[in-house]
Amino acid sequence: GAVVSQHPSRVICKSGTSVKIECRSLDFQATTMFWYRQFPKQSLMLMATSNEGSKATYEQGVEKDKFLINHASLTLSTLTVTSAHPEDSSFYICSALPPRGWHSGNTIYFGEGSWLTVV
Amino acid sequence: KNQVEQSPQSLIILEGKNCTLQCNYTVSPFSNLRWYKQDTGRGPVSLTIMTFSENTKSNGRYTATLDADTKQSSLHITASQLSDSASYICVVLRSNDYKLSFGAGTTVTVRA
């Protein structure tokens, strides 16, 4: 079964509205989660690193006021796309880093992704 | 310049045939290299993870190799099946800041 769960898997929103995507670590406590964006036929682009209890670290070129990240607990990180525009339409994926020694040996687990369409 | 380069960008193979995907990286200092399979519209799923001391690792019909001296890795798919059609992504982890570098992926299409 899924180790990292994302919700919703698909969402359509109107321009100017905000939409929240959740990333849950189901089997372990994740102090660090990552958020990626992926355009069709392209690789994943890291947007930000989310650390539990502290501010997220954003990659260069990613607007922190537009992509709000909250990592309030060890099993949940959220990405909120604020004032969404059609160009924000993309596939958003999260991943979670398990603690050292967790049985699967340092694998990073990805969520199933969330398709966002802004109309 | 991307620190992880994959080739070919895409390939088409007949069901039952073998294929090999390449990954060259410049990431340093190196921690480990991972191969992921990503079906269209889904999140990546881990196939193998290789550390500096590992040369070969298999997962079913998938066999990954690593040459840490030349900074090259390959993923070999044996007796391909239609379900192998996906994008295969090479990901390298840097050991000092735990940052991941992603290759652009190789899209594999298996045809009957």
mmCIF file with all atom_site columns, C-alpha atoms in Angstrom:
data_model
loop_
_atom_site.group_PDB
_atom_site.id
_atom_site.type_symbol
_atom_site.label_atom_id
_atom_site.label_alt_id
_atom_site.label_comp_id
_atom_site.label_asym_id
_atom_site.label_entity_id
_atom_site.label_seq_id
_atom_site.pdbx_PDB_ins_code
_atom_site.Cartn_x
_atom_site.Cartn_y
_atom_site.Cartn_z
_atom_site.occupancy
_atom_site.B_iso_or_equiv
_atom_site.pdbx_formal_charge
_atom_site.auth_seq_id
_atom_site.auth_comp_id
_atom_site.auth_asym_id
_atom_site.auth_atom_id
_atom_site.pdbx_PDB_model_num
ATOM 1   C CA . GLY A 1 1   ? 0.000   0.000  0.000   1.00 0.00 ? 1   GLY A CA 1
ATOM 2   C CA . ALA A 1 2   ? 0.945   3.634  -0.291  1.00 0.00 ? 2   ALA A CA 1
ATOM 3   C CA . VAL A 1 3   ? 3.584   4.894  2.073   1.00 0.00 ? 3   VAL A CA 1
ATOM 4   C CA . VAL A 1 4   ? 3.025   8.531  1.168   1.00 0.00 ? 4   VAL A CA 1
ATOM 5   C CA . SER A 1 5   ? -0.460  9.716  0.346   1.00 0.00 ? 5   SER A CA 1
ATOM 6   C CA . GLN A 1 6   ? -1.425  12.860 -1.526  1.00 0.00 ? 6   GLN A CA 1
ATOM 7   C CA . HIS A 1 7   ? -4.844  14.447 -1.649  1.00 0.00 ? 7   HIS A CA 1
ATOM 8   C CA . PRO A 1 8   ? -6.563  15.423 -3.810  1.00 0.00 ? 8   PRO A CA 1
ATOM 9   C CA . SER A 1 9   ? -5.316  13.453 -6.788  1.00 0.00 ? 9   SER A CA 1
ATOM 10  C CA . ARG A 1 10  ? -7.029  15.859 -9.158  1.00 0.00 ? 10  ARG A CA 1
ATOM 11  C CA . VAL A 1 11  ? -8.388  19.332 -8.581  1.00 0.00 ? 11  VAL A CA 1
ATOM 12  C CA . ILE A 1 12  ? -9.818  22.008 -10.811 1.00 0.00 ? 12  ILE A CA 1
ATOM 13  C CA . CYS A 1 13  ? -10.029 25.546 -9.515  1.00 0.00 ? 13  CYS A CA 1
ATOM 14  C CA . LYS A 1 14  ? -10.880 28.953 -10.873 1.00 0.00 ? 14  LYS A CA 1
ATOM 15  C CA . SER A 1 15  ? -8.272  31.616 -11.494 1.00 0.00 ? 15  SER A CA 1
ATOM 16  C CA . GLY A 1 16  ? -7.667  33.739 -8.467  1.00 0.00 ? 16  GLY A CA 1
ATOM 17  C CA . THR A 1 17  ? -8.674  31.145 -5.934  1.00 0.00 ? 17  THR A CA 1
ATOM 18  C CA . SER A 1 18  ? -6.416  29.136 -3.641  1.00 0.00 ? 18  SER A CA 1
ATOM 19  C CA . VAL A 1 19  ? -6.083  25.390 -3.515  1.00 0.00 ? 19  VAL A CA 1
ATOM 20  C CA . LYS A 1 20  ? -4.475  23.177 -0.886  1.00 0.00 ? 20  LYS A CA 1
ATOM 21  C CA . ILE A 1 21  ? -2.726  19.878 -1.523  1.00 0.00 ? 21  ILE A CA 1
ATOM 22  C CA . GLU A 1 22  ? -1.970  17.535 1.355   1.00 0.00 ? 22  GLU A CA 1
ATOM 23  C CA . CYS A 1 23  ? 0.920   15.127 1.663   1.00 0.00 ? 23  CYS A CA 1
ATOM 24  C CA . ARG A 1 24  ? 0.735   12.512 4.397   1.00 0.00 ? 24  ARG A CA 1
ATOM 25  C CA . SER A 1 25  ? 3.381   10.076 5.497   1.00 0.00 ? 25  SER A CA 1
ATOM 26  C CA . LEU A 1 26  ? 1.456   6.954  6.448   1.00 0.00 ? 26  LEU A CA 1
ATOM 27  C CA . ASP A 1 27  ? 4.094   4.578  7.766   1.00 0.00 ? 27  ASP A CA 1
ATOM 28  C CA . PHE A 1 28  ? 6.712   6.756  9.384   1.00 0.00 ? 28  PHE A CA 1
ATOM 29  C CA . GLN A 1 29  ? 7.308   10.151 10.883  1.00 0.00 ? 29  GLN A CA 1
ATOM 30  C CA . ALA A 1 30  ? 8.908   12.407 8.338   1.00 0.00 ? 30  ALA A CA 1
ATOM 31  C CA . THR A 1 31  ? 10.810  15.394 9.612   1.00 0.00 ? 31  THR A CA 1
ATOM 32  C CA . THR A 1 32  ? 11.545  16.338 6.016   1.00 0.00 ? 32  THR A CA 1
ATOM 33  C CA . MET A 1 33  ? 9.202   16.373 3.052   1.00 0.00 ? 33  MET A CA 1
ATOM 34  C CA . PHE A 1 34  ? 9.807   17.710 -0.428  1.00 0.00 ? 34  PHE A CA 1
ATOM 35  C CA . TRP A 1 35  ? 7.482   19.316 -2.941  1.00 0.00 ? 35  TRP A CA 1
ATOM 36  C CA . TYR A 1 36  ? 8.036   18.980 -6.678  1.00 0.00 ? 36  TYR A CA 1
ATOM 37  C CA . ARG A 1 37  ? 6.412   20.249 -9.792  1.00 0.00 ? 37  ARG A CA 1
ATOM 38  C CA . GLN A 1 38  ? 6.399   18.321 -13.031 1.00 0.00 ? 38  GLN A CA 1
ATOM 39  C CA . PHE A 1 39  ? 5.389   19.533 -16.447 1.00 0.00 ? 39  PHE A CA 1
ATOM 40  C CA . PRO A 1 40  ? 4.410   17.013 -19.136 1.00 0.00 ? 40  PRO A CA 1
ATOM 41  C CA . LYS A 1 41  ? 7.319   14.920 -20.382 1.00 0.00 ? 41  LYS A CA 1
ATOM 42  C CA . GLN A 1 42  ? 9.739   16.701 -18.084 1.00 0.00 ? 42  GLN A CA 1
ATOM 43  C CA . SER A 1 43  ? 11.477  15.596 -14.938 1.00 0.00 ? 43  SER A CA 1
ATOM 44  C CA . LEU A 1 44  ? 10.564  16.598 -11.426 1.00 0.00 ? 44  LEU A CA 1
ATOM 45  C CA . MET A 1 45  ? 11.596  20.073 -10.339 1.00 0.00 ? 45  MET A CA 1
ATOM 46  C CA . LEU A 1 46  ? 12.158  20.601 -6.651  1.00 0.00 ? 46  LEU A CA 1
ATOM 47  C CA . MET A 1 47  ? 10.117  23.511 -5.387  1.00 0.00 ? 47  MET A CA 1
ATOM 48  C CA . ALA A 1 48  ? 10.838  23.463 -1.680  1.00 0.00 ? 48  ALA A CA 1
ATOM 49  C CA . THR A 1 49  ? 12.026  21.409 1.237   1.00 0.00 ? 49  THR A CA 1
ATOM 50  C CA . SER A 1 50  ? 9.572   21.256 4.101   1.00 0.00 ? 50  SER A CA 1
ATOM 51  C CA . ASN A 1 51  ? 10.908  20.748 7.606   1.00 0.00 ? 51  ASN A CA 1
ATOM 52  C CA . GLU A 1 52  ? 8.581   19.975 10.480  1.00 0.00 ? 52  GLU A CA 1
ATOM 53  C CA . GLY A 1 53  ? 8.193   22.857 12.836  1.00 0.00 ? 53  GLY A CA 1
ATOM 54  C CA . SER A 1 54  ? 10.156  25.372 10.781  1.00 0.00 ? 54  SER A CA 1
ATOM 55  C CA . LYS A 1 55  ? 9.869   27.429 7.632   1.00 0.00 ? 55  LYS A CA 1
ATOM 56  C CA . ALA A 1 56  ? 10.234  25.711 4.305   1.00 0.00 ? 56  ALA A CA 1
ATOM 57  C CA . THR A 1 57  ? 13.324  26.224 2.194   1.00 0.00 ? 57  THR A CA 1
ATOM 58  C CA . TYR A 1 58  ? 12.385  27.317 -1.299  1.00 0.00 ? 58  TYR A CA 1
ATOM 59  C CA . GLU A 1 59  ? 14.380  26.728 -4.457  1.00 0.00 ? 59  GLU A CA 1
ATOM 60  C CA . GLN A 1 60  ? 15.504  29.674 -6.500  1.00 0.00 ? 60  GLN A CA 1
ATOM 61  C CA . GLY A 1 61  ? 12.718  31.074 -8.625  1.00 0.00 ? 61  GLY A CA 1
ATOM 62  C CA . VAL A 1 62  ? 9.899   29.617 -6.538  1.00 0.00 ? 62  VAL A CA 1
ATOM 63  C CA . GLU A 1 63  ? 7.665   32.288 -5.017  1.00 0.00 ? 63  GLU A CA 1
ATOM 64  C CA . LYS A 1 64  ? 7.220   31.526 -1.352  1.00 0.00 ? 64  LYS A CA 1
ATOM 65  C CA . ASP A 1 65  ? 4.201   33.807 -1.065  1.00 0.00 ? 65  ASP A CA 1
ATOM 66  C CA . LYS A 1 66  ? 2.480   31.996 -3.896  1.00 0.00 ? 66  LYS A CA 1
ATOM 67  C CA . PHE A 1 67  ? 3.310   28.457 -2.862  1.00 0.00 ? 67  PHE A CA 1
ATOM 68  C CA . LEU A 1 68  ? 2.683   28.298 0.860   1.00 0.00 ? 68  LEU A CA 1
ATOM 69  C CA . ILE A 1 69  ? 4.074   25.246 2.594   1.00 0.00 ? 69  ILE A CA 1
ATOM 70  C CA . ASN A 1 70  ? 3.116   24.156 6.071   1.00 0.00 ? 70  ASN A CA 1
ATOM 71  C CA . HIS A 1 71  ? 4.626   21.168 7.861   1.00 0.00 ? 71  HIS A CA 1
ATOM 72  C CA . ALA A 1 72  ? 2.806   21.300 11.146  1.00 0.00 ? 72  ALA A CA 1
ATOM 73  C CA . SER A 1 73  ? 3.195   17.668 12.110  1.00 0.00 ? 73  SER A CA 1
ATOM 74  C CA . LEU A 1 74  ? 5.585   14.797 11.459  1.00 0.00 ? 74  LEU A CA 1
ATOM 75  C CA . THR A 1 75  ? 3.106   13.152 9.118   1.00 0.00 ? 75  THR A CA 1
ATOM 76  C CA . LEU A 1 76  ? 1.539   16.037 7.231   1.00 0.00 ? 76  LEU A CA 1
ATOM 77  C CA . SER A 1 77  ? 2.792   18.739 4.916   1.00 0.00 ? 77  SER A CA 1
ATOM 78  C CA . THR A 1 78  ? 0.540   20.970 2.867   1.00 0.00 ? 78  THR A CA 1
ATOM 79  C CA . LEU A 1 79  ? 1.136   23.004 -0.261  1.00 0.00 ? 79  LEU A CA 1
ATOM 80  C CA . THR A 1 80  ? -1.257  25.872 -0.892  1.00 0.00 ? 80  THR A CA 1
ATOM 81  C CA . VAL A 1 81  ? -1.239  27.501 -4.296  1.00 0.00 ? 81  VAL A CA 1
ATOM 82  C CA . THR A 1 82  ? -2.539  30.992 -3.706  1.00 0.00 ? 82  THR A CA 1
ATOM 83  C CA . SER A 1 83  ? -4.226  33.203 -6.281  1.00 0.00 ? 83  SER A CA 1
ATOM 84  C CA . ALA A 1 84  ? -3.911  30.432 -8.824  1.00 0.00 ? 84  ALA A CA 1
ATOM 85  C CA . HIS A 1 85  ? -3.338  31.221 -12.484 1.00 0.00 ? 85  HIS A CA 1
ATOM 86  C CA . PRO A 1 86  ? -3.697  28.909 -15.484 1.00 0.00 ? 86  PRO A CA 1
ATOM 87  C CA . GLU A 1 87  ? 0.097   28.704 -15.751 1.00 0.00 ? 87  GLU A CA 1
ATOM 88  C CA . ASP A 1 88  ? 0.113   27.088 -12.300 1.00 0.00 ? 88  ASP A CA 1
ATOM 89  C CA . SER A 1 89  ? -1.620  24.090 -13.846 1.00 0.00 ? 89  SER A CA 1
ATOM 90  C CA . SER A 1 90  ? 0.778   21.224 -13.360 1.00 0.00 ? 90  SER A CA 1
ATOM 91  C CA . PHE A 1 91  ? 1.428   17.922 -11.648 1.00 0.00 ? 91  PHE A CA 1
ATOM 92  C CA . TYR A 1 92  ? 2.551   18.431 -8.069  1.00 0.00 ? 92  TYR A CA 1
ATOM 93  C CA . ILE A 1 93  ? 4.319   15.608 -6.215  1.00 0.00 ? 93  ILE A CA 1
ATOM 94  C CA . CYS A 1 94  ? 5.522   15.337 -2.670  1.00 0.00 ? 94  CYS A CA 1
ATOM 95  C CA . SER A 1 95  ? 8.061   12.998 -1.175  1.00 0.00 ? 95  SER A CA 1
ATOM 96  C CA . ALA A 1 96  ? 8.952   12.084 2.367   1.00 0.00 ? 96  ALA A CA 1
ATOM 97  C CA . LEU A 1 97  ? 12.253  11.065 3.865   1.00 0.00 ? 97  LEU A CA 1
ATOM 98  C CA . PRO A 1 98  ? 11.985  8.294  6.451   1.00 0.00 ? 98  PRO A CA 1
ATOM 99  C CA . PRO A 1 99  ? 14.169  8.366  9.558   1.00 0.00 ? 99  PRO A CA 1
ATOM 100 C CA . ARG A 1 100 ? 17.515  6.625  9.390   1.00 0.00 ? 100 ARG A CA 1
ATOM 101 C CA . GLY A 1 101 ? 17.248  2.947  10.074  1.00 0.00 ? 101 GLY A CA 1
ATOM 102 C CA . TRP A 1 102 ? 13.679  2.630  8.890   1.00 0.00 ? 102 TRP A CA 1
ATOM 103 C CA . HIS A 1 103 ? 13.409  -0.777 7.377   1.00 0.00 ? 103 HIS A CA 1
ATOM 104 C CA . SER A 1 104 ? 13.492  0.178  3.702   1.00 0.00 ? 104 SER A CA 1
ATOM 105 C CA . GLY A 1 105 ? 16.970  1.548  3.936   1.00 0.00 ? 105 GLY A CA 1
ATOM 106 C CA . ASN A 1 106 ? 16.934  5.217  3.171   1.00 0.00 ? 106 ASN A CA 1
ATOM 107 C CA . THR A 1 107 ? 14.572  5.197  0.220   1.00 0.00 ? 107 THR A CA 1
ATOM 108 C CA . ILE A 1 108 ? 12.712  8.398  -0.419  1.00 0.00 ? 108 ILE A CA 1
ATOM 109 C CA . TYR A 1 109 ? 9.037   7.746  -0.978  1.00 0.00 ? 109 TYR A CA 1
ATOM 110 C CA . PHE A 1 110 ? 6.914   9.725  -3.384  1.00 0.00 ? 110 PHE A CA 1
ATOM 111 C CA . GLY A 1 111 ? 3.256   10.479 -3.232  1.00 0.00 ? 111 GLY A CA 1
ATOM 112 C CA . GLU A 1 112 ? 0.971   9.648  -6.111  1.00 0.00 ? 112 GLU A CA 1
ATOM 113 C CA . GLY A 1 113 ? 0.882   13.246 -7.236  1.00 0.00 ? 113 GLY A CA 1
ATOM 114 C CA . SER A 1 114 ? -1.852  15.827 -7.633  1.00 0.00 ? 114 SER A CA 1
ATOM 115 C CA . TRP A 1 115 ? -3.038  17.199 -10.933 1.00 0.00 ? 115 TRP A CA 1
ATOM 116 C CA . LEU A 1 116 ? -3.960  20.855 -10.665 1.00 0.00 ? 116 LEU A CA 1
ATOM 117 C CA . THR A 1 117 ? -5.919  22.524 -13.440 1.00 0.00 ? 117 THR A CA 1
ATOM 118 C CA . VAL A 1 118 ? -6.617  26.233 -13.136 1.00 0.00 ? 118 VAL A CA 1
ATOM 119 C CA . VAL A 1 119 ? -9.378  27.480 -15.402 1.00 0.00 ? 119 VAL A CA 1
ATOM 120 C CA . LYS B 2 1   ? 23.838  22.300 -16.677 1.00 0.00 ? 1   LYS B CA 1
ATOM 121 C CA . ASN B 2 2   ? 21.974  19.369 -15.196 1.00 0.00 ? 2   ASN B CA 1
ATOM 122 C CA . GLN B 2 3   ? 24.138  17.294 -12.933 1.00 0.00 ? 3   GLN B CA 1
ATOM 123 C CA . VAL B 2 4   ? 22.358  14.103 -13.965 1.00 0.00 ? 4   VAL B CA 1
ATOM 124 C CA . GLU B 2 5   ? 22.155  13.265 -17.652 1.00 0.00 ? 5   GLU B CA 1
ATOM 125 C CA . GLN B 2 6   ? 20.116  10.363 -18.955 1.00 0.00 ? 6   GLN B CA 1
ATOM 126 C CA . SER B 2 7   ? 20.117  8.698  -22.325 1.00 0.00 ? 7   SER B CA 1
ATOM 127 C CA . PRO B 2 8   ? 18.387  7.943  -24.511 1.00 0.00 ? 8   PRO B CA 1
ATOM 128 C CA . GLN B 2 9   ? 15.565  10.416 -24.054 1.00 0.00 ? 9   GLN B CA 1
ATOM 129 C CA . SER B 2 10  ? 13.122  7.794  -25.258 1.00 0.00 ? 10  SER B CA 1
ATOM 130 C CA . LEU B 2 11  ? 13.123  4.368  -26.774 1.00 0.00 ? 11  LEU B CA 1
ATOM 131 C CA . ILE B 2 12  ? 10.685  1.869  -28.207 1.00 0.00 ? 12  ILE B CA 1
ATOM 132 C CA . ILE B 2 13  ? 11.228  -1.847 -27.832 1.00 0.00 ? 13  ILE B CA 1
ATOM 133 C CA . LEU B 2 14  ? 9.287   -4.971 -28.649 1.00 0.00 ? 14  LEU B CA 1
ATOM 134 C CA . GLU B 2 15  ? 7.800   -7.035 -25.891 1.00 0.00 ? 15  GLU B CA 1
ATOM 135 C CA . GLY B 2 16  ? 10.226  -9.656 -24.677 1.00 0.00 ? 16  GLY B CA 1
ATOM 136 C CA . LYS B 2 17  ? 13.345  -7.740 -25.719 1.00 0.00 ? 17  LYS B CA 1
ATOM 137 C CA . ASN B 2 18  ? 15.961  -6.263 -23.424 1.00 0.00 ? 18  ASN B CA 1
ATOM 138 C CA . CYS B 2 19  ? 17.054  -2.650 -23.134 1.00 0.00 ? 19  CYS B CA 1
ATOM 139 C CA . THR B 2 20  ? 19.579  -0.591 -21.221 1.00 0.00 ? 20  THR B CA 1
ATOM 140 C CA . LEU B 2 21  ? 19.198  2.951  -19.983 1.00 0.00 ? 21  LEU B CA 1
ATOM 141 C CA . GLN B 2 22  ? 22.148  5.167  -19.136 1.00 0.00 ? 22  GLN B CA 1
ATOM 142 C CA . CYS B 2 23  ? 22.719  7.731  -16.417 1.00 0.00 ? 23  CYS B CA 1
ATOM 143 C CA . ASN B 2 24  ? 25.823  9.912  -16.093 1.00 0.00 ? 24  ASN B CA 1
ATOM 144 C CA . TYR B 2 25  ? 26.210  12.257 -13.169 1.00 0.00 ? 25  TYR B CA 1
ATOM 145 C CA . THR B 2 26  ? 28.531  14.916 -11.836 1.00 0.00 ? 26  THR B CA 1
ATOM 146 C CA . VAL B 2 27  ? 26.941  15.263 -8.399  1.00 0.00 ? 27  VAL B CA 1
ATOM 147 C CA . SER B 2 28  ? 29.532  15.499 -5.648  1.00 0.00 ? 28  SER B CA 1
ATOM 148 C CA . PRO B 2 29  ? 29.985  14.448 -2.959  1.00 0.00 ? 29  PRO B CA 1
ATOM 149 C CA . PHE B 2 30  ? 28.073  11.337 -3.840  1.00 0.00 ? 30  PHE B CA 1
ATOM 150 C CA . SER B 2 31  ? 25.821  9.513  -1.411  1.00 0.00 ? 31  SER B CA 1
ATOM 151 C CA . ASN B 2 32  ? 23.695  7.167  -3.474  1.00 0.00 ? 32  ASN B CA 1
ATOM 152 C CA . LEU B 2 33  ? 21.980  6.731  -6.802  1.00 0.00 ? 33  LEU B CA 1
ATOM 153 C CA . ARG B 2 34  ? 18.388  5.677  -7.262  1.00 0.00 ? 34  ARG B CA 1
ATOM 154 C CA . TRP B 2 35  ? 16.375  4.519  -10.194 1.00 0.00 ? 35  TRP B CA 1
ATOM 155 C CA . TYR B 2 36  ? 12.661  5.243  -10.167 1.00 0.00 ? 36  TYR B CA 1
ATOM 156 C CA . LYS B 2 37  ? 9.865   4.135  -12.462 1.00 0.00 ? 37  LYS B CA 1
ATOM 157 C CA . GLN B 2 38  ? 7.151   6.664  -13.108 1.00 0.00 ? 38  GLN B CA 1
ATOM 158 C CA . ASP B 2 39  ? 3.946   5.737  -14.861 1.00 0.00 ? 39  ASP B CA 1
ATOM 159 C CA . THR B 2 40  ? 2.176   8.587  -16.620 1.00 0.00 ? 40  THR B CA 1
ATOM 160 C CA . GLY B 2 41  ? 0.306   10.711 -14.127 1.00 0.00 ? 41  GLY B CA 1
ATOM 161 C CA . ARG B 2 42  ? 1.597   8.798  -11.117 1.00 0.00 ? 42  ARG B CA 1
ATOM 162 C CA . GLY B 2 43  ? 4.282   9.364  -8.541  1.00 0.00 ? 43  GLY B CA 1
ATOM 163 C CA . PRO B 2 44  ? 7.705   7.735  -8.983  1.00 0.00 ? 44  PRO B CA 1
ATOM 164 C CA . VAL B 2 45  ? 8.243   4.307  -7.487  1.00 0.00 ? 45  VAL B CA 1
ATOM 165 C CA . SER B 2 46  ? 11.653  3.193  -6.319  1.00 0.00 ? 46  SER B CA 1
ATOM 166 C CA . LEU B 2 47  ? 13.343  0.380  -8.250  1.00 0.00 ? 47  LEU B CA 1
ATOM 167 C CA . THR B 2 48  ? 16.849  0.326  -6.809  1.00 0.00 ? 48  THR B CA 1
ATOM 168 C CA . ILE B 2 49  ? 19.119  2.351  -4.605  1.00 0.00 ? 49  ILE B CA 1
ATOM 169 C CA . MET B 2 50  ? 22.873  1.978  -4.885  1.00 0.00 ? 50  MET B CA 1
ATOM 170 C CA . THR B 2 51  ? 25.620  3.249  -2.650  1.00 0.00 ? 51  THR B CA 1
ATOM 171 C CA . PHE B 2 52  ? 29.244  3.935  -3.477  1.00 0.00 ? 52  PHE B CA 1
ATOM 172 C CA . SER B 2 53  ? 30.400  0.379  -2.808  1.00 0.00 ? 53  SER B CA 1
ATOM 173 C CA . GLU B 2 54  ? 27.721  -1.393 -4.809  1.00 0.00 ? 54  GLU B CA 1
ATOM 174 C CA . ASN B 2 55  ? 28.348  -2.307 -8.455  1.00 0.00 ? 55  ASN B CA 1
ATOM 175 C CA . THR B 2 56  ? 25.226  -4.251 -9.335  1.00 0.00 ? 56  THR B CA 1
ATOM 176 C CA . LYS B 2 57  ? 21.792  -4.598 -7.840  1.00 0.00 ? 57  LYS B CA 1
ATOM 177 C CA . SER B 2 58  ? 18.776  -6.419 -9.181  1.00 0.00 ? 58  SER B CA 1
ATOM 178 C CA . ASN B 2 59  ? 15.077  -6.068 -8.569  1.00 0.00 ? 59  ASN B CA 1
ATOM 179 C CA . GLY B 2 60  ? 13.247  -8.709 -10.551 1.00 0.00 ? 60  GLY B CA 1
ATOM 180 C CA . ARG B 2 61  ? 13.805  -7.999 -14.230 1.00 0.00 ? 61  ARG B CA 1
ATOM 181 C CA . TYR B 2 62  ? 15.521  -4.714 -13.456 1.00 0.00 ? 62  TYR B CA 1
ATOM 182 C CA . THR B 2 63  ? 19.282  -4.694 -12.948 1.00 0.00 ? 63  THR B CA 1
ATOM 183 C CA . ALA B 2 64  ? 21.145  -1.535 -12.090 1.00 0.00 ? 64  ALA B CA 1
ATOM 184 C CA . THR B 2 65  ? 24.891  -1.035 -12.281 1.00 0.00 ? 65  THR B CA 1
ATOM 185 C CA . LEU B 2 66  ? 27.034  1.680  -10.826 1.00 0.00 ? 66  LEU B CA 1
ATOM 186 C CA . ASP B 2 67  ? 30.580  2.741  -11.617 1.00 0.00 ? 67  ASP B CA 1
ATOM 187 C CA . ALA B 2 68  ? 31.357  5.380  -9.029  1.00 0.00 ? 68  ALA B CA 1
ATOM 188 C CA . ASP B 2 69  ? 34.767  6.065  -10.560 1.00 0.00 ? 69  ASP B CA 1
ATOM 189 C CA . THR B 2 70  ? 33.378  7.076  -13.932 1.00 0.00 ? 70  THR B CA 1
ATOM 190 C CA . LYS B 2 71  ? 30.116  8.321  -12.361 1.00 0.00 ? 71  LYS B CA 1
ATOM 191 C CA . GLN B 2 72  ? 27.973  6.211  -14.604 1.00 0.00 ? 72  GLN B CA 1
ATOM 192 C CA . SER B 2 73  ? 24.986  4.019  -13.945 1.00 0.00 ? 73  SER B CA 1
ATOM 193 C CA . SER B 2 74  ? 22.795  1.863  -16.113 1.00 0.00 ? 74  SER B CA 1
ATOM 194 C CA . LEU B 2 75  ? 19.419  0.227  -15.738 1.00 0.00 ? 75  LEU B CA 1
ATOM 195 C CA . HIS B 2 76  ? 18.874  -2.959 -17.691 1.00 0.00 ? 76  HIS B CA 1
ATOM 196 C CA . ILE B 2 77  ? 15.388  -4.270 -18.303 1.00 0.00 ? 77  ILE B CA 1
ATOM 197 C CA . THR B 2 78  ? 15.243  -7.934 -19.190 1.00 0.00 ? 78  THR B CA 1
ATOM 198 C CA . ALA B 2 79  ? 12.439  -9.584 -21.147 1.00 0.00 ? 79  ALA B CA 1
ATOM 199 C CA . SER B 2 80  ? 10.411  -6.419 -21.309 1.00 0.00 ? 80  SER B CA 1
ATOM 200 C CA . GLN B 2 81  ? 6.683   -6.458 -20.697 1.00 0.00 ? 81  GLN B CA 1
ATOM 201 C CA . LEU B 2 82  ? 3.986   -4.033 -21.751 1.00 0.00 ? 82  LEU B CA 1
ATOM 202 C CA . SER B 2 83  ? 3.754   -2.852 -18.151 1.00 0.00 ? 83  SER B CA 1
ATOM 203 C CA . ASP B 2 84  ? 7.346   -1.667 -18.333 1.00 0.00 ? 84  ASP B CA 1
ATOM 204 C CA . SER B 2 85  ? 6.176   1.250  -20.470 1.00 0.00 ? 85  SER B CA 1
ATOM 205 C CA . ALA B 2 86  ? 6.962   4.227  -18.272 1.00 0.00 ? 86  ALA B CA 1
ATOM 206 C CA . SER B 2 87  ? 9.477   6.953  -17.596 1.00 0.00 ? 87  SER B CA 1
ATOM 207 C CA . TYR B 2 88  ? 12.612  5.847  -15.764 1.00 0.00 ? 88  TYR B CA 1
ATOM 208 C CA . ILE B 2 89  ? 14.293  8.488  -13.701 1.00 0.00 ? 89  ILE B CA 1
ATOM 209 C CA . CYS B 2 90  ? 17.825  8.469  -12.329 1.00 0.00 ? 90  CYS B CA 1
ATOM 210 C CA . VAL B 2 91  ? 18.206  10.385 -9.073  1.00 0.00 ? 91  VAL B CA 1
ATOM 211 C CA . VAL B 2 92  ? 21.475  11.114 -7.286  1.00 0.00 ? 92  VAL B CA 1
ATOM 212 C CA . LEU B 2 93  ? 21.694  12.145 -3.654  1.00 0.00 ? 93  LEU B CA 1
ATOM 213 C CA . ARG B 2 94  ? 24.428  14.505 -2.516  1.00 0.00 ? 94  ARG B CA 1
ATOM 214 C CA . SER B 2 95  ? 25.876  13.549 0.817   1.00 0.00 ? 95  SER B CA 1
ATOM 215 C CA . ASN B 2 96  ? 26.657  16.937 2.326   1.00 0.00 ? 96  ASN B CA 1
ATOM 216 C CA . ASP B 2 97  ? 23.275  18.631 2.040   1.00 0.00 ? 97  ASP B CA 1
ATOM 217 C CA . TYR B 2 98  ? 21.090  15.639 1.223   1.00 0.00 ? 98  TYR B CA 1
ATOM 218 C CA . LYS B 2 99  ? 19.946  17.303 -1.980  1.00 0.00 ? 99  LYS B CA 1
ATOM 219 C CA . LEU B 2 100 ? 18.504  15.203 -4.792  1.00 0.00 ? 100 LEU B CA 1
ATOM 220 C CA . SER B 2 101 ? 19.397  15.790 -8.424  1.00 0.00 ? 101 SER B CA 1
ATOM 221 C CA . PHE B 2 102 ? 17.001  14.379 -10.983 1.00 0.00 ? 102 PHE B CA 1
ATOM 222 C CA . GLY B 2 103 ? 17.685  13.246 -14.498 1.00 0.00 ? 103 GLY B CA 1
ATOM 223 C CA . ALA B 2 104 ? 15.181  14.178 -17.172 1.00 0.00 ? 104 ALA B CA 1
ATOM 224 C CA . GLY B 2 105 ? 14.168  10.556 -17.490 1.00 0.00 ? 105 GLY B CA 1
ATOM 225 C CA . THR B 2 106 ? 14.026  8.010  -20.286 1.00 0.00 ? 106 THR B CA 1
ATOM 226 C CA . THR B 2 107 ? 10.616  7.208  -21.669 1.00 0.00 ? 107 THR B CA 1
ATOM 227 C CA . VAL B 2 108 ? 10.340  3.527  -22.507 1.00 0.00 ? 108 VAL B CA 1
ATOM 228 C CA . THR B 2 109 ? 7.546   2.267  -24.715 1.00 0.00 ? 109 THR B CA 1
ATOM 229 C CA . VAL B 2 110 ? 7.087   -1.480 -25.000 1.00 0.00 ? 110 VAL B CA 1
ATOM 230 C CA . ARG B 2 111 ? 5.056   -2.653 -27.966 1.00 0.00 ? 111 ARG B CA 1
ATOM 231 C CA . ALA B 2 112 ? 3.446   -6.021 -28.524 1.00 0.00 ? 112 ALA B CA 1
#
